[in-house]
CSV table of N, CA and C in Angstrom, one decimal:
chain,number,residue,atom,x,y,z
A,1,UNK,N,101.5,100.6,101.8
A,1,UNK,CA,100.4,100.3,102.6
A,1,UNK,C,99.3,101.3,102.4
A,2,UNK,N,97.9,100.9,102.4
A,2,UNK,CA,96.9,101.9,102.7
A,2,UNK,C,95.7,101.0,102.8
A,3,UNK,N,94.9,102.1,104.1
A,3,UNK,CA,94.4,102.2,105.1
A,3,UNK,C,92.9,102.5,104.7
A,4,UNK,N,91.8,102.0,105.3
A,4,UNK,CA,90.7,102.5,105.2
A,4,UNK,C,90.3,103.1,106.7
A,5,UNK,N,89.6,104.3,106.4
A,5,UNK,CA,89.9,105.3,107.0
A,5,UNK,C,87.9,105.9,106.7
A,6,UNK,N,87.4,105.3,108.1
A,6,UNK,CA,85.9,105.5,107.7
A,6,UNK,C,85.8,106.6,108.9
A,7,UNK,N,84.6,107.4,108.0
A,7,UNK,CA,84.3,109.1,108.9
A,7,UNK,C,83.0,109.4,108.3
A,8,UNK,N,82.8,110.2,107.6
A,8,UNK,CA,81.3,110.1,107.4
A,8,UNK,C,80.9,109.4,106.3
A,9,UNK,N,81.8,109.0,105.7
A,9,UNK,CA,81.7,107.6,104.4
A,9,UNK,C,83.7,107.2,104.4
A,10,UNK,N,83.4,106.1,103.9
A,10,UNK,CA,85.0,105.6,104.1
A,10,UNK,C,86.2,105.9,102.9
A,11,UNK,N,87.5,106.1,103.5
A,11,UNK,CA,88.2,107.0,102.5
A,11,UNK,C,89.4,105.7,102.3
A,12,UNK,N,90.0,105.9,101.2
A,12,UNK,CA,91.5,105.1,101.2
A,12,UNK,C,92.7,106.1,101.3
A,13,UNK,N,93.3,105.8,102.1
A,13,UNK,CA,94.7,106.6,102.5
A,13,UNK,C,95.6,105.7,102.4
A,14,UNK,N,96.4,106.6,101.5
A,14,UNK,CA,98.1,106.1,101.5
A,14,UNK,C,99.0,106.3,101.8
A,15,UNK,N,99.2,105.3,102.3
A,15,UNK,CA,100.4,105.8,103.9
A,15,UNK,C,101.9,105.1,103.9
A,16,UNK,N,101.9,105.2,101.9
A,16,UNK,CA,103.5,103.8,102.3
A,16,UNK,C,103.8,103.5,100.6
A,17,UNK,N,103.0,103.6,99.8
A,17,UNK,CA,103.2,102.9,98.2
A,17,UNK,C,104.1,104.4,98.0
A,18,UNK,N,104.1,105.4,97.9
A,18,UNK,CA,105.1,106.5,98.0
A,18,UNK,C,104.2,107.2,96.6
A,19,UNK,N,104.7,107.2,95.2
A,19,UNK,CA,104.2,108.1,94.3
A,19,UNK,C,102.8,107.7,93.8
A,20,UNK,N,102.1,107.9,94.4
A,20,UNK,CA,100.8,107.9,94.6
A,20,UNK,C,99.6,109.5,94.7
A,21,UNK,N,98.3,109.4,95.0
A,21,UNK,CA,97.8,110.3,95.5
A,21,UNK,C,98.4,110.7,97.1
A,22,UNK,N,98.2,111.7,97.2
A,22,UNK,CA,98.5,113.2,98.6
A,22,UNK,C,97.4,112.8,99.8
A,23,UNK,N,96.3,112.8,99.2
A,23,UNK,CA,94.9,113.3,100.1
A,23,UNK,C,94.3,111.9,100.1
A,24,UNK,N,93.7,111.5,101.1
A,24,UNK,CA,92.5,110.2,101.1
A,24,UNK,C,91.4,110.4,100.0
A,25,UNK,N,91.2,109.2,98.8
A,25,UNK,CA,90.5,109.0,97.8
A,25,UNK,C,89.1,108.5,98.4
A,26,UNK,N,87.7,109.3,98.1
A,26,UNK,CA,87.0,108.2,98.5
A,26,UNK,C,86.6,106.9,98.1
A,27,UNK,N,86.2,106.0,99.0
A,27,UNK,CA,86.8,105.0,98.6
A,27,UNK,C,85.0,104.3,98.2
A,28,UNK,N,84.7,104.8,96.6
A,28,UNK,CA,83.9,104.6,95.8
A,28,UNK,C,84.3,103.8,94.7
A,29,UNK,N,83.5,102.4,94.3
A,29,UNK,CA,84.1,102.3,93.4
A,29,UNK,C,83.8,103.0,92.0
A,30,UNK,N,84.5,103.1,91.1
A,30,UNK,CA,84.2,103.7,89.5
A,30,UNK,C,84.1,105.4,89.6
A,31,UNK,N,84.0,105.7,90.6
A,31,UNK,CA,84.0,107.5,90.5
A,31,UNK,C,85.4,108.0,90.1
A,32,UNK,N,85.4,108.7,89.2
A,32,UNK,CA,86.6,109.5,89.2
A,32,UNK,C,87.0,111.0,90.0
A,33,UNK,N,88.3,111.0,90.6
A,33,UNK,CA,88.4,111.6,91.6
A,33,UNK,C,89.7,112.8,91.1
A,34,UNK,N,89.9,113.7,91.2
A,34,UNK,CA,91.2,114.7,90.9
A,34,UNK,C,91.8,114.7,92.0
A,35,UNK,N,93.6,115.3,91.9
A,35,UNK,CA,94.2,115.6,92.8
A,35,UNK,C,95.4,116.4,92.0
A,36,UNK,N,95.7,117.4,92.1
A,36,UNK,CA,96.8,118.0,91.5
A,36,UNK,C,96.9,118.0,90.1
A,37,UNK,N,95.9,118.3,89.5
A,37,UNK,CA,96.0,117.3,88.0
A,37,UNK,C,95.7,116.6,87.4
A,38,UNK,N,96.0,115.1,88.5
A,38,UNK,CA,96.1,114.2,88.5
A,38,UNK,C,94.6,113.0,88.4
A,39,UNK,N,94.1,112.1,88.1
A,39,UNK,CA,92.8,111.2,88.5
A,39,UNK,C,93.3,110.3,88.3
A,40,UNK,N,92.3,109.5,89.4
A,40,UNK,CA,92.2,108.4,90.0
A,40,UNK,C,90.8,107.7,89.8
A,41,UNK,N,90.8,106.2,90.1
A,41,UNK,CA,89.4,106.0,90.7
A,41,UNK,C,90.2,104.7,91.7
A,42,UNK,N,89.1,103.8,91.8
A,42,UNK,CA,89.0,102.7,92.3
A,42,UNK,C,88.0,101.9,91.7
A,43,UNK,N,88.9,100.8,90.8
A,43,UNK,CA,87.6,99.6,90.1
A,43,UNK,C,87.3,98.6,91.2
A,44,UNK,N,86.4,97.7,91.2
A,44,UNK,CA,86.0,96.2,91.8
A,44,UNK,C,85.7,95.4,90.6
A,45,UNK,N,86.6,94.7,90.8
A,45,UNK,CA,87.0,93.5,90.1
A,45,UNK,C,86.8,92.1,90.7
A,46,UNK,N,85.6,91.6,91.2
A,46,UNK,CA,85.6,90.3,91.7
A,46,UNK,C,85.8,90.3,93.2
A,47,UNK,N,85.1,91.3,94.2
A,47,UNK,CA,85.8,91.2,95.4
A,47,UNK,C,87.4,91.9,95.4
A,48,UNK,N,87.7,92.2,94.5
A,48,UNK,CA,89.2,93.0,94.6
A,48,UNK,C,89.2,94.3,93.9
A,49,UNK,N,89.6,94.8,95.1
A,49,UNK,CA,89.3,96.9,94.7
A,49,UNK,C,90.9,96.9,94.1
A,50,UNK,N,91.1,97.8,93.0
A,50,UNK,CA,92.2,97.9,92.8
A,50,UNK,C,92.3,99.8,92.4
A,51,UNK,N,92.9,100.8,93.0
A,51,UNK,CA,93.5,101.7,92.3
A,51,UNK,C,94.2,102.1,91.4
A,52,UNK,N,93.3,102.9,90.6
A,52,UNK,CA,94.1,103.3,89.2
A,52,UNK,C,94.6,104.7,89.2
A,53,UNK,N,95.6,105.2,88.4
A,53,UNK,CA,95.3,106.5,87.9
A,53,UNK,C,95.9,106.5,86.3
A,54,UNK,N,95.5,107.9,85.8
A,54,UNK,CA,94.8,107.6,84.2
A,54,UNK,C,96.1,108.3,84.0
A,55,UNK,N,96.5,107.8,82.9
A,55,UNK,CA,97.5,107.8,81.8
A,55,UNK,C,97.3,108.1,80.3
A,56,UNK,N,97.7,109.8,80.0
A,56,UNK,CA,96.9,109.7,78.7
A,56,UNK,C,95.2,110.2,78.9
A,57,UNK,N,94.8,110.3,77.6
A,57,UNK,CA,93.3,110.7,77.9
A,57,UNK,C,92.4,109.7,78.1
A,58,UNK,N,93.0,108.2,78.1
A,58,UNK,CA,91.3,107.7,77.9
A,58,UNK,C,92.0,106.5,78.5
A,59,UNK,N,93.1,106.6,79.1
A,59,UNK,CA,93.4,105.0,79.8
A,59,UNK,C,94.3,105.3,81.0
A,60,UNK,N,93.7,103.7,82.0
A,60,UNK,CA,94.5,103.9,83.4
A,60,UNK,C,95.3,103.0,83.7
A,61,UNK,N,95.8,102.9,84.0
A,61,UNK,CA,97.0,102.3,84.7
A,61,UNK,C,97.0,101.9,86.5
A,62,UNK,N,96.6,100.2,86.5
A,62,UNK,CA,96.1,100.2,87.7
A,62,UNK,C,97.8,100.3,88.6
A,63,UNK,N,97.6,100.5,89.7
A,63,UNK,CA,98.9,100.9,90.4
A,63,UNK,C,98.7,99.9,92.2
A,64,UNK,N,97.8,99.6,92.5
A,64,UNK,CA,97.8,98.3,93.1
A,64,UNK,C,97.0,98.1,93.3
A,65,UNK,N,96.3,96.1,94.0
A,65,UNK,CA,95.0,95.8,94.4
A,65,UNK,C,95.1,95.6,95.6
A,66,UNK,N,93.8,95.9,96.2
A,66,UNK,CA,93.8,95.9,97.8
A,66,UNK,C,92.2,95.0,98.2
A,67,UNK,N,92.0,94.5,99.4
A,67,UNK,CA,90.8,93.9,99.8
A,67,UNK,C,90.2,95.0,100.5
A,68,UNK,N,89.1,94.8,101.4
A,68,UNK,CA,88.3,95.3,102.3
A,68,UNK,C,88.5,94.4,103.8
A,69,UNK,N,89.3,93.2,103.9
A,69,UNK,CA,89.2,92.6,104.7
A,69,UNK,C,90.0,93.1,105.7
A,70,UNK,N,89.7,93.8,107.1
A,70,UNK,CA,90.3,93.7,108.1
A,70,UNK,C,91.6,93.3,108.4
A,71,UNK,N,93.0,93.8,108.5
A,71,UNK,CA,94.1,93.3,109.1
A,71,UNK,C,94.7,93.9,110.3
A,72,UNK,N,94.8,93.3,110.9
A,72,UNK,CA,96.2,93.2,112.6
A,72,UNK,C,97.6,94.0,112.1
A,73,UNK,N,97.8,94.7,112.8
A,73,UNK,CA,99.7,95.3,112.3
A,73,UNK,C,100.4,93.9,112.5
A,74,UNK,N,100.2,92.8,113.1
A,74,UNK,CA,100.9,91.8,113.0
A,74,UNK,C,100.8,91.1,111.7
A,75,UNK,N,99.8,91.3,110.8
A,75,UNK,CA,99.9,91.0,109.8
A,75,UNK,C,101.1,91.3,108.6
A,76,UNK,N,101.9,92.5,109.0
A,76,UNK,CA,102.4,93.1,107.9
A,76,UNK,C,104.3,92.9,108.3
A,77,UNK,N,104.1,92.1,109.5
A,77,UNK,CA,105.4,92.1,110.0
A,77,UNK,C,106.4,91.4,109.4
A,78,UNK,N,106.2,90.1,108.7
A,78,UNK,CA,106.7,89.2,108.0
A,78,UNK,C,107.4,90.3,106.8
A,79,UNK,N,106.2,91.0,106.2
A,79,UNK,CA,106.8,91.9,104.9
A,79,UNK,C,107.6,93.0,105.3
A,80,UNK,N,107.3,93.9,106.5
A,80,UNK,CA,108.3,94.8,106.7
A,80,UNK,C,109.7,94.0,107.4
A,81,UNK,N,109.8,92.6,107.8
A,81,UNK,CA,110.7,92.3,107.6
A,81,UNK,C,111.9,92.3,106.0
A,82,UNK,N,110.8,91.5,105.6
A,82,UNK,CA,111.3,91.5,104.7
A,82,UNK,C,112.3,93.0,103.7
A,83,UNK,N,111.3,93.9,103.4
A,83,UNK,CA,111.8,95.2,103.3
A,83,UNK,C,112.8,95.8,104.0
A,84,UNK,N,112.9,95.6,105.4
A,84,UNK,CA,114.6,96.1,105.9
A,84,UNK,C,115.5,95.3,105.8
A,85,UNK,N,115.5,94.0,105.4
A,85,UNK,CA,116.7,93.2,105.6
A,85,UNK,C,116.9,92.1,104.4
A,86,UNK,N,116.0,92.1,103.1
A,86,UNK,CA,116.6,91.0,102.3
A,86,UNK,C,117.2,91.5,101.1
A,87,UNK,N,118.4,91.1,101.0
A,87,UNK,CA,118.8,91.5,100.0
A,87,UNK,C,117.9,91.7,98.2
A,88,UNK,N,117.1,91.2,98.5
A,88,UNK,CA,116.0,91.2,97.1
A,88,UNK,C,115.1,92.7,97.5
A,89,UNK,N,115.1,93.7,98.6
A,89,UNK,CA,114.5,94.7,98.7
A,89,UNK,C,114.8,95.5,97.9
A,90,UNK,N,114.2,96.3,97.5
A,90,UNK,CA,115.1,97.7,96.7
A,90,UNK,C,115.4,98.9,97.6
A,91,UNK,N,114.8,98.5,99.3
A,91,UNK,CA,115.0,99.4,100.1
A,91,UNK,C,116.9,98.9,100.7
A,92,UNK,N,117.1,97.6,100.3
A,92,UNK,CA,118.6,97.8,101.4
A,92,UNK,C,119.7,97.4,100.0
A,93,UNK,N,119.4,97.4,99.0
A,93,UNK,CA,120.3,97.7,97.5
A,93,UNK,C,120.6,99.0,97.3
A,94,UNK,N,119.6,100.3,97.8
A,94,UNK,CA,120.3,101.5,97.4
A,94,UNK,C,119.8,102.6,98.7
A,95,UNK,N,120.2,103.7,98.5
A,95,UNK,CA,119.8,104.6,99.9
A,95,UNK,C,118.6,105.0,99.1
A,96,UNK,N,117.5,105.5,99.7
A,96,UNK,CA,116.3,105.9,99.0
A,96,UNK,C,115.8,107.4,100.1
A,97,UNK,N,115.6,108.3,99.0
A,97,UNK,CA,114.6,109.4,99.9
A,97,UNK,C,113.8,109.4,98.7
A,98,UNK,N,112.5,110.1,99.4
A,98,UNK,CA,111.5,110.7,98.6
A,98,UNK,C,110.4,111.4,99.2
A,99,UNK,N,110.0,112.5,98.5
A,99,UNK,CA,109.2,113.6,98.5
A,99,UNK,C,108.2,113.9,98.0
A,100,UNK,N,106.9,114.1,97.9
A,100,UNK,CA,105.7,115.0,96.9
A,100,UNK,C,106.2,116.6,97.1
A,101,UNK,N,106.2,117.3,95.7
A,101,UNK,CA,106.2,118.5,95.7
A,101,UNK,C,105.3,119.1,95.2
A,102,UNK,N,104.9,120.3,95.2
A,102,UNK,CA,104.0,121.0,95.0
A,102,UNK,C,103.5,120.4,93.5
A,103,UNK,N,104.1,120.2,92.6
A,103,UNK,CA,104.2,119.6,91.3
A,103,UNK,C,104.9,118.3,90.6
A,104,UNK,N,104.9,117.5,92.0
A,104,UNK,CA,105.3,116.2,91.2
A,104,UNK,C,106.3,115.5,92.8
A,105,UNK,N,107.3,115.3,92.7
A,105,UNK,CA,108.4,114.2,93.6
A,105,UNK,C,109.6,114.9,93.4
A,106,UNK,N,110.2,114.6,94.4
A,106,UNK,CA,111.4,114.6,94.2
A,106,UNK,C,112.1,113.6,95.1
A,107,UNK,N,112.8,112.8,94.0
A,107,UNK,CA,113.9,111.7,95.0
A,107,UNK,C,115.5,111.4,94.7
A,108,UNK,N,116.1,110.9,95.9
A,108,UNK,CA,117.4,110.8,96.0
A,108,UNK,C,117.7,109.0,96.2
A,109,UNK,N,117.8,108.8,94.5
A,109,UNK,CA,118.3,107.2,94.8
A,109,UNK,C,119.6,106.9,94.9
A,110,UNK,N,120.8,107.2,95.6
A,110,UNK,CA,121.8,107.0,95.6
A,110,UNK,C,122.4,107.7,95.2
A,111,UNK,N,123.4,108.2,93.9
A,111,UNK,CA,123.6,109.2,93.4
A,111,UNK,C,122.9,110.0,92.1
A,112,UNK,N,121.2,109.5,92.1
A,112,UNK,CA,120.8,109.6,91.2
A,112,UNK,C,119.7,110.5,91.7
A,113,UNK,N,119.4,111.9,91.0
A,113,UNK,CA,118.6,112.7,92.0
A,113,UNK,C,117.6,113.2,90.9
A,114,UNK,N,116.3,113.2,91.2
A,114,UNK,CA,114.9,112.3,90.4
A,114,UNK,C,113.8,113.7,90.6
A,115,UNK,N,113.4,114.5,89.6
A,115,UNK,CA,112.3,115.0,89.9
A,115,UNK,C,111.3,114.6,88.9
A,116,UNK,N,110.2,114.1,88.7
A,116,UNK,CA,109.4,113.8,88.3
A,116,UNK,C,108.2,115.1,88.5
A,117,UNK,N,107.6,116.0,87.5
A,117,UNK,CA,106.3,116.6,87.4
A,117,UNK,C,105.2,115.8,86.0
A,118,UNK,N,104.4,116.5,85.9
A,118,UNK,CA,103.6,116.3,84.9
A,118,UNK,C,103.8,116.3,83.5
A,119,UNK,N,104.8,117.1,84.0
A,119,UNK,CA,105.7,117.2,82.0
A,119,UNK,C,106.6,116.3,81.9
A,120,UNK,N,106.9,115.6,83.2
A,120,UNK,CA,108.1,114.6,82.3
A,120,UNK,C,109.3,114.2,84.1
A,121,UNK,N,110.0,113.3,83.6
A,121,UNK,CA,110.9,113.1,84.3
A,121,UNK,C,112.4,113.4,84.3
A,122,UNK,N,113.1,114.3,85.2
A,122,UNK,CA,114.6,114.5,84.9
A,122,UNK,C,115.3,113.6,85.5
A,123,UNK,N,116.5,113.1,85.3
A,123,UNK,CA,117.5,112.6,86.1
A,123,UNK,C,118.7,112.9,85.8
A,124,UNK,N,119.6,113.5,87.1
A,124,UNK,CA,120.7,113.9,87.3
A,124,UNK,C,121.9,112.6,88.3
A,125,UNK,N,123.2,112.5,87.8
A,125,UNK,CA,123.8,111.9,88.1
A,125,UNK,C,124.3,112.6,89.0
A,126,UNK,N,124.7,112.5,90.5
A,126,UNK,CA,125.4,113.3,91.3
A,126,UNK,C,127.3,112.9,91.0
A,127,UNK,N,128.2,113.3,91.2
A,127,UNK,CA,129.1,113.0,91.0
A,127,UNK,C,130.1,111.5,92.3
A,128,UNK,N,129.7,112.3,93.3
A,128,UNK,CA,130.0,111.9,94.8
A,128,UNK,C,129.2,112.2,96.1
A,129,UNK,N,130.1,111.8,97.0
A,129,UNK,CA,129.4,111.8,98.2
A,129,UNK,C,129.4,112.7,98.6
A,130,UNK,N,129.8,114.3,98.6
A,130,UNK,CA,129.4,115.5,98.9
A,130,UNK,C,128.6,116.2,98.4
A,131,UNK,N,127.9,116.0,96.7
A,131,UNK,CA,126.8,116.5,96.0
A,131,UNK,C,125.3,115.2,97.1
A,132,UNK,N,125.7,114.5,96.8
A,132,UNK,CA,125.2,113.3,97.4
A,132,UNK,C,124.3,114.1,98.8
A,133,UNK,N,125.2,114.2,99.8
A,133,UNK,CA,124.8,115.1,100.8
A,133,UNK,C,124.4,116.4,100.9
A,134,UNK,N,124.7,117.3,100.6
A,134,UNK,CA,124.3,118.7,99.5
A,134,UNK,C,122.8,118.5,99.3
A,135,UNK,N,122.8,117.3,98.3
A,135,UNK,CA,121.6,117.0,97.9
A,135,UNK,C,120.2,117.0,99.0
A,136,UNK,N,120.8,116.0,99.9
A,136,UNK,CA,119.9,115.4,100.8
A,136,UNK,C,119.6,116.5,101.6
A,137,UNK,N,120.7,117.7,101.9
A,137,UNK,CA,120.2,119.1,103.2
A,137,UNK,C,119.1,119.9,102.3
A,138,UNK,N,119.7,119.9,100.7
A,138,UNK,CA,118.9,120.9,100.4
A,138,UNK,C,117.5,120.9,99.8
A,139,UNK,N,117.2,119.3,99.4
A,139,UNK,CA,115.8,118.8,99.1
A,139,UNK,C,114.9,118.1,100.1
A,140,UNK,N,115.6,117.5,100.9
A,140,UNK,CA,114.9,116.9,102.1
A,140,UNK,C,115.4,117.5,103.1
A,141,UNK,N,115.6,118.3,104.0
A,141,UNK,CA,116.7,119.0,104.9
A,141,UNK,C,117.1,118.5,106.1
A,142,UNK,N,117.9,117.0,105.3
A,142,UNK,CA,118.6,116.2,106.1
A,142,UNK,C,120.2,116.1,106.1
A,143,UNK,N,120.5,116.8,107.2
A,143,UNK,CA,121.6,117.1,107.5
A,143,UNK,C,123.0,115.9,108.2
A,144,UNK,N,123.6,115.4,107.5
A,144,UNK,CA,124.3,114.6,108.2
A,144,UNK,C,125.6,114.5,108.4
């Protein structure tokens, strides 16, 4: 999900797509924006704003489209149904954590523990349900 968020000009904040930008992007179209490294913009495409961020030196990669049109939290209820309870989610097929770190993510898909920075992606296979847990106190410091 994200949010337009107007203050002395209007920002887009993301509050839910997960590996994304940190900070509210202004929400201009075609300016390019930094964040950790990282750029972004926002194209308009026909009435539809879509966020990119750039991949490589000279190309982007849009990562979703969004309107300007006004919505109700009742709007979104059908979908976060959806997301806690159908089996076609990717949220109730695997346990999911995730994190921004100073240099990238870190997440815990099950027994599969995910750092992602700028240089590249690792993935480690946990063995069991005790690395599993281990995992979760010592990257997200959730103790269970």
């Amino acid at each position: 999900m994200a949010l337009r968020v107007d203050l002395d000009e209007p920002w887009l904040a993301d509050v839910g797509f997960g590996d994304s930008f940190l900070e509210p992007l202004r929400l201009i179209p075609e300016i390019e924006q930094e964040q950790d490294g990282q750029r972004f913009r926002i194209a308009a495409v026909r009435g539809v704003m879509i966020m990119q961020r750039q991949v490589g030196a000279h190309s982007w990669k849009s990562q979703f489209r969004f309107t300007l049109t006004p919505r109700q939290l009742c709007d979104f209820e059908a979908r976060c149904q959806f997301q806690q309870t159908s089996p076609a989610s990717h949220f109730t097929r695997q346990r999911i954590c995730t994190l921004p770190t100073r240099d990238g993510r870190i997440t815990l898909a099950d027994l599969k523990l995910i750092r992602t920075t700028q240089d590249g992606r690792e993935e480690r296979m946990l063995q069991n349900e005790d690395e599993w847990r281990a995992a979760l106190a010592e990257h997200f410091g959730v103790r269970l």
